[in-house]
Coordinates of C-alpha atoms in Angstrom, one line a residue:
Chain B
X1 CA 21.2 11.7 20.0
X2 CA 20.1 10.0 23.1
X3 CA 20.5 6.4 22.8
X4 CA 17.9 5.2 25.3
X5 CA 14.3 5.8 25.4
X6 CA 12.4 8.3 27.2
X7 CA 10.0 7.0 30.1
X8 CA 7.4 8.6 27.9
X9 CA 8.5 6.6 25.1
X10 CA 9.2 3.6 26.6
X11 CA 5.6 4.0 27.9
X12 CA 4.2 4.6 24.5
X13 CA 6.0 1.6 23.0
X14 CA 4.9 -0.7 26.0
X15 CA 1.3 0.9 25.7
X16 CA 1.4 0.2 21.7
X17 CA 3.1 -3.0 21.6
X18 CA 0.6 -4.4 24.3
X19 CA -2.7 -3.2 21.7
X20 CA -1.3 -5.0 18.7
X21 CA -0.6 -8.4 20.5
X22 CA -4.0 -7.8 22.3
X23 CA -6.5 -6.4 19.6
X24 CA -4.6 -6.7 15.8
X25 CA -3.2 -10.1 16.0
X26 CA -5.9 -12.1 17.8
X27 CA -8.2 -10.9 14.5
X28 CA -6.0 -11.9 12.0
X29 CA -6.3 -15.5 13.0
X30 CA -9.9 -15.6 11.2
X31 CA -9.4 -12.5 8.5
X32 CA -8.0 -13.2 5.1
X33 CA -4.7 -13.5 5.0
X34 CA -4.2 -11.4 2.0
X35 CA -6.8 -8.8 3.3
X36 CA -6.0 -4.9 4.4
X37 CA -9.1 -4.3 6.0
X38 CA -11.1 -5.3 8.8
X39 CA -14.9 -5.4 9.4
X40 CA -16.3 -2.3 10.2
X41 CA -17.3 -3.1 13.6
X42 CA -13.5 -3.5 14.4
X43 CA -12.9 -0.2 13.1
X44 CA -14.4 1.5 14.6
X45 CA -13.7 -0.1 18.1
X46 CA -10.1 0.0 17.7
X47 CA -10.3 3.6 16.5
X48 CA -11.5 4.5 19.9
X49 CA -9.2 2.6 21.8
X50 CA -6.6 4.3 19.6
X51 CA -8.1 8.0 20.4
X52 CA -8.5 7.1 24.5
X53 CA -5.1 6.5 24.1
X54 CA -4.0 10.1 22.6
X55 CA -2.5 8.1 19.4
X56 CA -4.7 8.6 17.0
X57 CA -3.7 10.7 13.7
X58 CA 0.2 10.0 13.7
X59 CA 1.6 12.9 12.0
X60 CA -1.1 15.2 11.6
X61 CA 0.3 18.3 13.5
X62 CA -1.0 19.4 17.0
X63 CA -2.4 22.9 16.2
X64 CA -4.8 20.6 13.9
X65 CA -5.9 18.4 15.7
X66 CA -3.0 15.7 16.0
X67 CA -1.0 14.5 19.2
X68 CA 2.0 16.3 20.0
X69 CA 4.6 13.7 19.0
X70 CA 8.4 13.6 17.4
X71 CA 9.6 12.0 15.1
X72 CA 11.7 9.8 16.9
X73 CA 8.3 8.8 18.6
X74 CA 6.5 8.6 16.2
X75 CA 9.1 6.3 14.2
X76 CA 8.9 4.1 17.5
X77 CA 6.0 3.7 17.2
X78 CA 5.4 2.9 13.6
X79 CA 8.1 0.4 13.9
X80 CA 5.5 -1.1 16.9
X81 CA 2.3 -0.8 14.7
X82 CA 3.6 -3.0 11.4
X83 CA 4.5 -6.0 13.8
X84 CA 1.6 -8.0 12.5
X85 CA 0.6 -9.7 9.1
X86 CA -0.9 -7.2 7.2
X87 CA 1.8 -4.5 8.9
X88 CA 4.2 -3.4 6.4
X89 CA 1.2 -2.1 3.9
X90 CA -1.9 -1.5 5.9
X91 CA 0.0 -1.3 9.6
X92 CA -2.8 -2.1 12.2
X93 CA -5.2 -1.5 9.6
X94 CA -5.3 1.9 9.6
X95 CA -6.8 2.2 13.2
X96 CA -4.1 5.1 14.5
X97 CA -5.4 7.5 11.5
X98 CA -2.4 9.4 9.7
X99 CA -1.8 12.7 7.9
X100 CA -2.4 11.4 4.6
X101 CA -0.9 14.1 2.3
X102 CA 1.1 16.4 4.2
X103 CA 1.6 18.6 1.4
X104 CA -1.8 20.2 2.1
X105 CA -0.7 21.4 5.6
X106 CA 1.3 24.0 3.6
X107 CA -1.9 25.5 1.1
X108 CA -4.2 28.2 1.0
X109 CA -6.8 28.5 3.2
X110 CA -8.8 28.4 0.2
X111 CA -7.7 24.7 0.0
X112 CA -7.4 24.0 3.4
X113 CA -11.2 24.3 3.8
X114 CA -11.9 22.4 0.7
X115 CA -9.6 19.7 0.6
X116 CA -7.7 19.6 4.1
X117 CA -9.9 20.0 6.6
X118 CA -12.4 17.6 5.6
X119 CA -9.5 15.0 5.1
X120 CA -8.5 15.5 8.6
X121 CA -12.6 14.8 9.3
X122 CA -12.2 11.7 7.2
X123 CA -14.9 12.7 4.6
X124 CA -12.5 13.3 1.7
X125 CA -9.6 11.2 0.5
X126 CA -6.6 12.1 -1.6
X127 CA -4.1 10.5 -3.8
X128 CA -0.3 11.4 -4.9
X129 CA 0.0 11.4 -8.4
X130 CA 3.4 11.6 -9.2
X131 CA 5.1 8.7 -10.9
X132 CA 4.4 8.3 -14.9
X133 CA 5.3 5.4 -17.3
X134 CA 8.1 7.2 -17.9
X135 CA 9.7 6.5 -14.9
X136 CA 9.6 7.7 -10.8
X137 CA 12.7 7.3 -9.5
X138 CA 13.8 10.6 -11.5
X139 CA 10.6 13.1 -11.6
X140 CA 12.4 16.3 -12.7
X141 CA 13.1 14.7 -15.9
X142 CA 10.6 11.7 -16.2
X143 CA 7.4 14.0 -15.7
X144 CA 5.8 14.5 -19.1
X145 CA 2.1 15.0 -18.3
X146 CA 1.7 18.6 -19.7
X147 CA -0.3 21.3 -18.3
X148 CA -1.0 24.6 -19.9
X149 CA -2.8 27.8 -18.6
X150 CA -6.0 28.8 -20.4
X151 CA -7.5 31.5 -18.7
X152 CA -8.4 31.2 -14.9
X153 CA -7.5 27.5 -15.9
X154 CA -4.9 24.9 -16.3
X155 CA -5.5 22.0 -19.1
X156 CA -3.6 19.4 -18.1
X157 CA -3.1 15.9 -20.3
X158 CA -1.2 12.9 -19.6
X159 CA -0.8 9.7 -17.7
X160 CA 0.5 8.8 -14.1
X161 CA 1.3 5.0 -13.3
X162 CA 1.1 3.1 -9.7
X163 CA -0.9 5.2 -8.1
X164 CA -2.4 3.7 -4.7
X165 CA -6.0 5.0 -4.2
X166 CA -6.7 7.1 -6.9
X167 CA -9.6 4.7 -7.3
X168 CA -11.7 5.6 -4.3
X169 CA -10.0 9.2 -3.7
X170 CA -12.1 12.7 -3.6
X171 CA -9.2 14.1 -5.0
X172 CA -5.4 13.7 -5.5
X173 CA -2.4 15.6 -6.0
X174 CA -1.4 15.5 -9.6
X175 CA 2.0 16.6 -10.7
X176 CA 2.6 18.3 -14.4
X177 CA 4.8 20.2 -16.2
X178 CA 4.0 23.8 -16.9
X179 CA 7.9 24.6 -18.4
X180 CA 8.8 22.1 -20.6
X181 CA 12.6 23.8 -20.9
X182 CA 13.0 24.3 -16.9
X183 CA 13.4 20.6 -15.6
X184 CA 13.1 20.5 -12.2
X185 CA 12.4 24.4 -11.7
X186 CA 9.3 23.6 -15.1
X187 CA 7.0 20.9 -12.4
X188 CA 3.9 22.5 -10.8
X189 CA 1.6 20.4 -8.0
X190 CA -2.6 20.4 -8.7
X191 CA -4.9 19.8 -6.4
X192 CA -7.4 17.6 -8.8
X193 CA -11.0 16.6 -7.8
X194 CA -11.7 12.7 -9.4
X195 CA -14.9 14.0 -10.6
X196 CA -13.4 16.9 -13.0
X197 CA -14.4 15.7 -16.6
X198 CA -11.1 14.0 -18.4
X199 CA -10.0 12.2 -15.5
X200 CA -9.8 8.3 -16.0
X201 CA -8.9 5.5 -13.6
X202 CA -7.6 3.4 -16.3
X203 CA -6.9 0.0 -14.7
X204 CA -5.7 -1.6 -11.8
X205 CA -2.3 -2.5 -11.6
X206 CA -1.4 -5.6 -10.1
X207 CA 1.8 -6.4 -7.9
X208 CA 3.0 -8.6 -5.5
X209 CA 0.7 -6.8 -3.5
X210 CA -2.4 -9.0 -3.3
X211 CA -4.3 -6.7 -0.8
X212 CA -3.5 -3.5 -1.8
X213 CA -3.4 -2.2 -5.3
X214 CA -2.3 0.7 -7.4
X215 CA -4.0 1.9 -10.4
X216 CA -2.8 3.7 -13.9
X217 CA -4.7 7.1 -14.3
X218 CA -5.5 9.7 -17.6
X219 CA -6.0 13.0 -18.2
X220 CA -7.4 14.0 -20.9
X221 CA -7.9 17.9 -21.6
X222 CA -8.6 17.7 -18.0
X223 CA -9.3 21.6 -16.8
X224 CA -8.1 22.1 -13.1
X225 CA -8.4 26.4 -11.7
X226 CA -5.2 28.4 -11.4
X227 CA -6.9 28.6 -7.7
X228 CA -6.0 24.9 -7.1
X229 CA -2.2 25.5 -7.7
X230 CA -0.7 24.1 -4.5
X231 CA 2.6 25.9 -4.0
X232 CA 2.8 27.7 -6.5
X233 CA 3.5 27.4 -10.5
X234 CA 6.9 25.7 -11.3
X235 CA 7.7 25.1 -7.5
X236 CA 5.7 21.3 -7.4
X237 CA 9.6 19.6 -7.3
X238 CA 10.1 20.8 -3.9
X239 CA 6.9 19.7 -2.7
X240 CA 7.4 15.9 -4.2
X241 CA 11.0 15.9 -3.2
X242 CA 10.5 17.1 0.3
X243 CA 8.1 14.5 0.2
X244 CA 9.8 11.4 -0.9
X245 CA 12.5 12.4 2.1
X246 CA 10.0 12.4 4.6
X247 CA 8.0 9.4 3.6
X248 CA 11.4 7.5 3.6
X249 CA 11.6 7.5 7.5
X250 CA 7.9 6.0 8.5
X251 CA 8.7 3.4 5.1
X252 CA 12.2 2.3 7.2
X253 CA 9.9 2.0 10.4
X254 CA 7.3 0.0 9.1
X255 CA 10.3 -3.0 7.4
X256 CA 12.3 -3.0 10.5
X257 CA 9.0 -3.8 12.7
X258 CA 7.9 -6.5 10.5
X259 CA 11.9 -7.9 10.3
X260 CA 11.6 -7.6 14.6
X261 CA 8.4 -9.7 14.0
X262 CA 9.8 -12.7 11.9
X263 CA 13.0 -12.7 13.7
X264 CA 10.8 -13.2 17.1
X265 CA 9.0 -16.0 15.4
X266 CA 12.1 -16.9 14.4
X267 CA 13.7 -17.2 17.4
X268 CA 11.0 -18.8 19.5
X269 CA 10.5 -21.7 16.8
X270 CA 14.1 -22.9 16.7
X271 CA 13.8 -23.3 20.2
X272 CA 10.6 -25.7 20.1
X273 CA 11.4 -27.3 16.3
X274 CA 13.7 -30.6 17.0
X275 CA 15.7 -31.9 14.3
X276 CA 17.9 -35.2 14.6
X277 CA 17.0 -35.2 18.2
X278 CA 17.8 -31.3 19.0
X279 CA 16.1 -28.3 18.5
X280 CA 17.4 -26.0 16.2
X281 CA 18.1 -23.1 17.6
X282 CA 21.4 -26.0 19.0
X283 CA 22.6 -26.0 15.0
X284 CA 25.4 -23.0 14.3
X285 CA 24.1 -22.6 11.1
X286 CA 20.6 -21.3 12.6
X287 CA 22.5 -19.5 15.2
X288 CA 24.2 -17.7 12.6
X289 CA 20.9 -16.8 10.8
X290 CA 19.4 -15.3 13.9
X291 CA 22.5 -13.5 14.9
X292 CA 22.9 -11.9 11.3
X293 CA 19.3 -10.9 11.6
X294 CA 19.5 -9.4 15.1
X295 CA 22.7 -7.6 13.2
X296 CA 20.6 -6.4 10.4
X297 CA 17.8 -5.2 12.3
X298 CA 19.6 -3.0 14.9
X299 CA 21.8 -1.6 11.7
X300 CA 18.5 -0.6 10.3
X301 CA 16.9 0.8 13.9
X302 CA 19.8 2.7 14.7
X303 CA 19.9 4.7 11.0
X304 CA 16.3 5.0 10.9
X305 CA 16.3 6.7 14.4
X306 CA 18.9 8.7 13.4
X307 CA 17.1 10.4 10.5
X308 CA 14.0 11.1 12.8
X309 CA 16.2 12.7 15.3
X310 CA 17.8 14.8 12.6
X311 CA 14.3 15.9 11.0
X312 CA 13.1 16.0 14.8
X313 CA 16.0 18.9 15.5
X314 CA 15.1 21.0 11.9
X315 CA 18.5 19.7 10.5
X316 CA 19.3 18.3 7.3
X317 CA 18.4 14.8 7.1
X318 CA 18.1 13.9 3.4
X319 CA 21.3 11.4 3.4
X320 CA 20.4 9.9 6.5
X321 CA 16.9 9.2 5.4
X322 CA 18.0 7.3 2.1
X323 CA 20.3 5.3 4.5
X324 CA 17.7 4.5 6.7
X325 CA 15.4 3.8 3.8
X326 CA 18.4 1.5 2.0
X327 CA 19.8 -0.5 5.2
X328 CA 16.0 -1.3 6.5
X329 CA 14.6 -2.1 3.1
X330 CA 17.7 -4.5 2.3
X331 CA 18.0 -5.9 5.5
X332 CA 14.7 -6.9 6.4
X333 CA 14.4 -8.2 3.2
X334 CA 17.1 -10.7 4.5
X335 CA 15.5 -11.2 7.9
X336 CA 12.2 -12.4 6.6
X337 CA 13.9 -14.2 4.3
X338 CA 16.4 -16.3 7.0
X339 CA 13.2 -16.5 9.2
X340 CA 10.9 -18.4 6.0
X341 CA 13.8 -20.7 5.6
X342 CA 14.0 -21.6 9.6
X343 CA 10.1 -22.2 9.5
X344 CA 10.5 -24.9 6.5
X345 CA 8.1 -25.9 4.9
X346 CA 5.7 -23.9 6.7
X347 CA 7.1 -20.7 6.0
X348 CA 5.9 -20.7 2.4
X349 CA 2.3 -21.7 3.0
X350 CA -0.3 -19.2 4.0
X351 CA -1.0 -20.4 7.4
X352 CA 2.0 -18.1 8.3
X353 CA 2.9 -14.1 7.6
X354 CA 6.2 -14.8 5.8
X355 CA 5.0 -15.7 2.2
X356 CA 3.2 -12.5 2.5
X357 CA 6.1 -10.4 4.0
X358 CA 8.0 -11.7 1.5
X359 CA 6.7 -10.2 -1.3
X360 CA 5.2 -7.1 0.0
X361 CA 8.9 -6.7 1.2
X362 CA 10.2 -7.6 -2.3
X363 CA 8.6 -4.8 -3.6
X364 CA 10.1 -1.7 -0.6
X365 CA 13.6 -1.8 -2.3
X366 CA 11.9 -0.9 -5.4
X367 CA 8.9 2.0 -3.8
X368 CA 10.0 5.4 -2.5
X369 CA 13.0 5.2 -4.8
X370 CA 14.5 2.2 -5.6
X371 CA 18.2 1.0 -3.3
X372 CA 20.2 2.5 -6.4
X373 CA 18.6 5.9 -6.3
X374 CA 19.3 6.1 -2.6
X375 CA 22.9 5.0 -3.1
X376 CA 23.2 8.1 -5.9
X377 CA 22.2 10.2 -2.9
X378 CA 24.1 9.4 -0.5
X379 CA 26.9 9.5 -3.1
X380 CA 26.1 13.0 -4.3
X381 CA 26.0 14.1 -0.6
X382 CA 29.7 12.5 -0.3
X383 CA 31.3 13.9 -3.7
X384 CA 29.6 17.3 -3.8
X385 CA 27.5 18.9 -6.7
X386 CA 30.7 17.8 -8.9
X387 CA 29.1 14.1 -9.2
X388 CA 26.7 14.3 -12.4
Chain R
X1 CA -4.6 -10.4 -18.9
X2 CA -7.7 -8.5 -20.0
X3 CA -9.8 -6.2 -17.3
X4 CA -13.0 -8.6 -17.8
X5 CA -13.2 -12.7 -17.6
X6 CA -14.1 -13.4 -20.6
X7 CA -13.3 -17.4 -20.4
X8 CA -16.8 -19.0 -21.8
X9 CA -19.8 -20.1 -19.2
X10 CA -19.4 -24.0 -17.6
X11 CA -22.8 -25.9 -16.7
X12 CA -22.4 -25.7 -13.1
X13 CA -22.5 -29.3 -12.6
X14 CA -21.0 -31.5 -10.1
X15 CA -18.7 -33.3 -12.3
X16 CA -17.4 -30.2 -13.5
X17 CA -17.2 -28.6 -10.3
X18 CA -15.2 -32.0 -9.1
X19 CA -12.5 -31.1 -11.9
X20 CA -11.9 -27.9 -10.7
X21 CA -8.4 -27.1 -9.2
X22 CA -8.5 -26.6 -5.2
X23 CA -6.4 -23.3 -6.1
X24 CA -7.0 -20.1 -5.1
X25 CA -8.6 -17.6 -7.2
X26 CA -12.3 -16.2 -8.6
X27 CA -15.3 -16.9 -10.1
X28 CA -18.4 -15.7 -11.7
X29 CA -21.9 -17.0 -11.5
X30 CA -24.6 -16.3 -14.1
X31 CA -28.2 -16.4 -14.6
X32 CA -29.7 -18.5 -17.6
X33 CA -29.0 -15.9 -20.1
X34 CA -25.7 -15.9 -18.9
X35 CA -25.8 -12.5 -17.4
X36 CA -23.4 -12.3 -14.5
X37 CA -25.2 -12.3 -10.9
X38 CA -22.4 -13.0 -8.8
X39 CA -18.4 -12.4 -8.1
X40 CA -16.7 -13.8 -6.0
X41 CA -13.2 -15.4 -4.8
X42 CA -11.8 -18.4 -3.8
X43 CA -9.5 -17.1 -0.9
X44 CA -6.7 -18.6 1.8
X45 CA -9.4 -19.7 4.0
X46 CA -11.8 -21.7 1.5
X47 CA -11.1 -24.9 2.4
X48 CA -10.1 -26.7 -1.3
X49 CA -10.0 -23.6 -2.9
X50 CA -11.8 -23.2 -6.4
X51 CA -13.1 -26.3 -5.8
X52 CA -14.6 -25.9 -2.5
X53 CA -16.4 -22.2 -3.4
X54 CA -18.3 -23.7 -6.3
X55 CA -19.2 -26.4 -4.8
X56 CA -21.0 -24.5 -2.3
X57 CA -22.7 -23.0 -4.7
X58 CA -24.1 -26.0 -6.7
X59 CA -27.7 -25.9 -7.8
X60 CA -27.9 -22.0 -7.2
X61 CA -27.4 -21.0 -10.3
X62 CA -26.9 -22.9 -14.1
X63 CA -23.4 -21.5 -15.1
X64 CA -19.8 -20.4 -14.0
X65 CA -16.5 -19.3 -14.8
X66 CA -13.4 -19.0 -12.9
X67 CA -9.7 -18.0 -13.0
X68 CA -6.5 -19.2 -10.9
X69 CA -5.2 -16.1 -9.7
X70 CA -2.9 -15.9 -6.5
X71 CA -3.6 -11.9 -6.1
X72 CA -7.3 -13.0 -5.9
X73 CA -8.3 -9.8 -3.6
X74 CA -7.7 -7.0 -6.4
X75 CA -9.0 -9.1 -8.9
X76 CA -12.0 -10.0 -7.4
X77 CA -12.2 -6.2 -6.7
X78 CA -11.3 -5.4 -10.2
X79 CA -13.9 -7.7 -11.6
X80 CA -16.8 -5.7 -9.5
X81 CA -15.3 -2.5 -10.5
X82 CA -15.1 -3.7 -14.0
X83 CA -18.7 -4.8 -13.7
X84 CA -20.3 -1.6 -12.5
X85 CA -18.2 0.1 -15.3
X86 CA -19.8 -1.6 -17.6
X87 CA -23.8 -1.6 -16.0
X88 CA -23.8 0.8 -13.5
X89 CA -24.5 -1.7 -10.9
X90 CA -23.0 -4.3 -9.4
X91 CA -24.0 -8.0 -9.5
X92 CA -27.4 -8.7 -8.0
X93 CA -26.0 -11.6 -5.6
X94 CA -23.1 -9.2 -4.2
X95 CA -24.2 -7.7 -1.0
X96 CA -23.5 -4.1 0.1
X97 CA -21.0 -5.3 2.3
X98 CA -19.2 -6.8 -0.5
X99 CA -19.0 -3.6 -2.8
X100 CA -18.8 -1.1 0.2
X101 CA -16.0 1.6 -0.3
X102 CA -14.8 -0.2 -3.9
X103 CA -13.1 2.6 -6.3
X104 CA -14.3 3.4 -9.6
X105 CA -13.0 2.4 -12.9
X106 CA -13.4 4.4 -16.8
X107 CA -13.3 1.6 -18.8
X108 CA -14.9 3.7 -21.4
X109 CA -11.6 5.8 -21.4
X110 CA -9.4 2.5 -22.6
X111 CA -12.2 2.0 -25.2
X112 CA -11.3 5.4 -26.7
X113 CA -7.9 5.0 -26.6
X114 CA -7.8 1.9 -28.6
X115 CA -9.6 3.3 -31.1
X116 CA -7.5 6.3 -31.1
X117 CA -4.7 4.5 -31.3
X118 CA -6.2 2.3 -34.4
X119 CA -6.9 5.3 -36.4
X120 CA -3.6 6.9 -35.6
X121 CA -1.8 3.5 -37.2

């Protein structure tokens, strides 16, 4: 891996970095400080920049319609894009577009044309419906929602818990099981419109999160064609498990640029903030704080990229993505933390993004599989298919 | 905490309003027959909170209701969703650009499971 950055990327970043300071932050000093959206008007504006800049759907691959970027880049950049308030859960408000579900790249054309396509056009949206009550972090054994063929149909009933979006989606993907004795190899992926009869948004669900919400879905005899099958019957686990390794590299980005963020803040308010006739960037004990988060943060840069540049070459990346997902997580969990308790009192109130980094933080060692479940990767990577 | 507000209708009177706690949360405004025409929240910008909203509001309409609740942005969009669940609109003082792009909630659904899960015990 090549340790320095590319002109081009160095451009990119430079070229990124420069719209966030110049066109997010400036807005957020009259916007909500819980909110994930901005006025339309905005929107739209920034989306154009965004496109005259090449940038816009990050992810979405060139031959539809996306820039031709790697993943390195494109982890660069994310890592640029989440360096304001609302970043680590609605990163520049949505403005550079995205792939939303990826999966869909690999259907039918049958479904490309219903469901992709107009994604890409942003007239549909989708969901991921994969986590139930019973639990997440496990989905080859926790998935209990049941589907059964009937005819040219599946019926599929059950449950599915913190779901983001499900709410105002055009359809999601809903994960069931179709062979209740084949565990992992017994999981089957359905594309499901929100309009089919026996689907229920059930209640929000809320979290730390005060912007963003997930919400707590039912099916009930809910009948979805064999024609919207994505994948295949009984081969959904590869789809959600290729999935959650993917998703764990952008996650990584997006907590190491708002750690970057709140140690820069950080930095340039022990310089100003006197205390006992010094300022306190003067006091070891501060020192100490901001060297442990410049430690943290480079731990979690360097892993993250690593991951990217694996995935980037087509090699296995799996153990280096739950690193980067576990060391970026944790450790910008300590950064904002250090960087609130520099700011005093004045790192708790809303005037500032810490109280709200904070908790969105809180709640990244938990999504995308909790720290544990990463450590049980890497682990099983380490002592071989003998560790049960 | 239930999906609706169901804390009983104030007078919307100054003296009450003056009690209120300068937190942040939301509130709901109703017509004489207590119908609810308006939702709304008490956010990080409104200056005294709670407070601060309603008194804005004084003389607009006769009653209100409110709850202290730190994640006021999905409650307050919970409480319109809940709302057009229920009438299949949403409050007559909420602009479009209030409820624009809000989700959709089947509140009818939990009503069938509770009973389904009465008759089942």
């Amino acid at each position: 891996m090549q340790l320095e950055l590319t002109q081009e990327q160095d451009m990119l970043v430079r070229m990124v970095r420069r719209f966030v300071r110049e066109e997010i932050v400036p807005l957020e000093l009259d916007l909500d400080p819980d909110t994930d959206e901005l006025a339309e008007e905005d929107s739209i504006r920034l989306k154009a920049i965004v496109q005259s800049m090449g940038l816009f759907g990050l992810g979405i691959p060139e031959e539809y319609g996306g820039p031709d970027i790697d993943m390195v880049t494109q982890t660069l950049i994310s890592m640029e894009i989440s360096q304001h308030r609302a970043g680590l859960y609605a990163p520049c408000y949505g403005v550079f577009g995205g792939a939303g579900l990826a999966q869909l790249f690999e259907s039918s054309d049958a479904q490309k044309e219903s469901y992709l396509y107009p994604t890409l056009r942003g007239e549909k949206r989708g969901f991921f419906g994969l986590t139930e009550p019973s639990g997440g972090s496990d989905p080859a054994r926790a998935i209990q929602t049941r589907a059964v063929r009937d005819g040219d149909d599946w019926v599929i009933n059950g449950s599915k818990i913190f779901i983001s979006g499900a709410d105002r989606a055009d359809f999601g993907l809903v994960f069931a099981r179709t062979s209740p004795d084949k565990g992992r190899g017994g999981v089957t992926c359905f594309i499901v419109d929100t309009d089919t009869p026996g689907f229920y948004v059930r209640r929000i669900v809320h979290t730390l999160r005060s912007a963003h919400y997930a919400t707590e879905l039912q099916f009930e005899d809910m009948r979805v064609p064999h024609a919207n099958v994505l994948g295949g019957v009984n081969k959904g686990f590869a789809i959600a498990n290729d999935r959650l390794s993917r998703q764990r590299i952008p996650y990584s980005a997006g907590c190491i640029g708002v750690a970057i963020k709140a140690h820069e803040m950080a930095v340039e308010y022990s310089k100003i903030r006197e205390t006992f006739g010094a300022p306190l960037s003067s006091r070891q004990s501060i020192q100490w704080m901001l060297v442990d988060n410049e430690i943290d943060i480079q731990q979690a840069r360097w892993a993250t990229l690593e991951a990217a540049d694996l995935a980037d070459k087509g090699l296995p990346f799996r153990k280096q993505a739950a690193m980067a997902k576990l060391v970026s997580t944790e450790g910008a969990s300590r950064v904002v933390d250090r960087s609130m308790q520099i700011h005093g009192g004045y790192g708790v109130t809303k005037d500032f993004p810490f109280e709200r980094w904070y908790r969105e933080m809180r709640i990244r060692r938990i999504g995308e599989g909790p720290s544990e479940v990463q450590r049980h990767i890497i682990a099983r990577d380490i002592l071989g298919s003998s560790l049960r | 905490m239930g999906v609706r507000l169901k804390k009983p209708w104030l007078a919307l009177a100054p003296e009450l309003v003056a009690s209120l706690p300068g937190q942040l949360g939301v509130f709901q405004l109703a017509n004489e027959h207590r119908e609810v025409v308006y939702i709304g929240f008490a956010g990080a910008r409104s200056l005294f909170g709670l407070k601060g909203e309603l008194g804005h509001r004084l003389g607009k309409w006769p009653f209100f209701r409110v709850e202290v609740n730190m994640a006021y942005r999905t409650r307050y969009r919970e409480l319109l969703m809940a709302h057009f669940s229920d009438h299949g609109c949403y409050p007559t003082e909420n602009t479009a650009e209030e409820t624009a792009g809000l989700g959709r909630l089947s509140l009818t659904a939990l009503t069938k499971i509770a009973v389904k899960t009465k008759v089942g015990s």
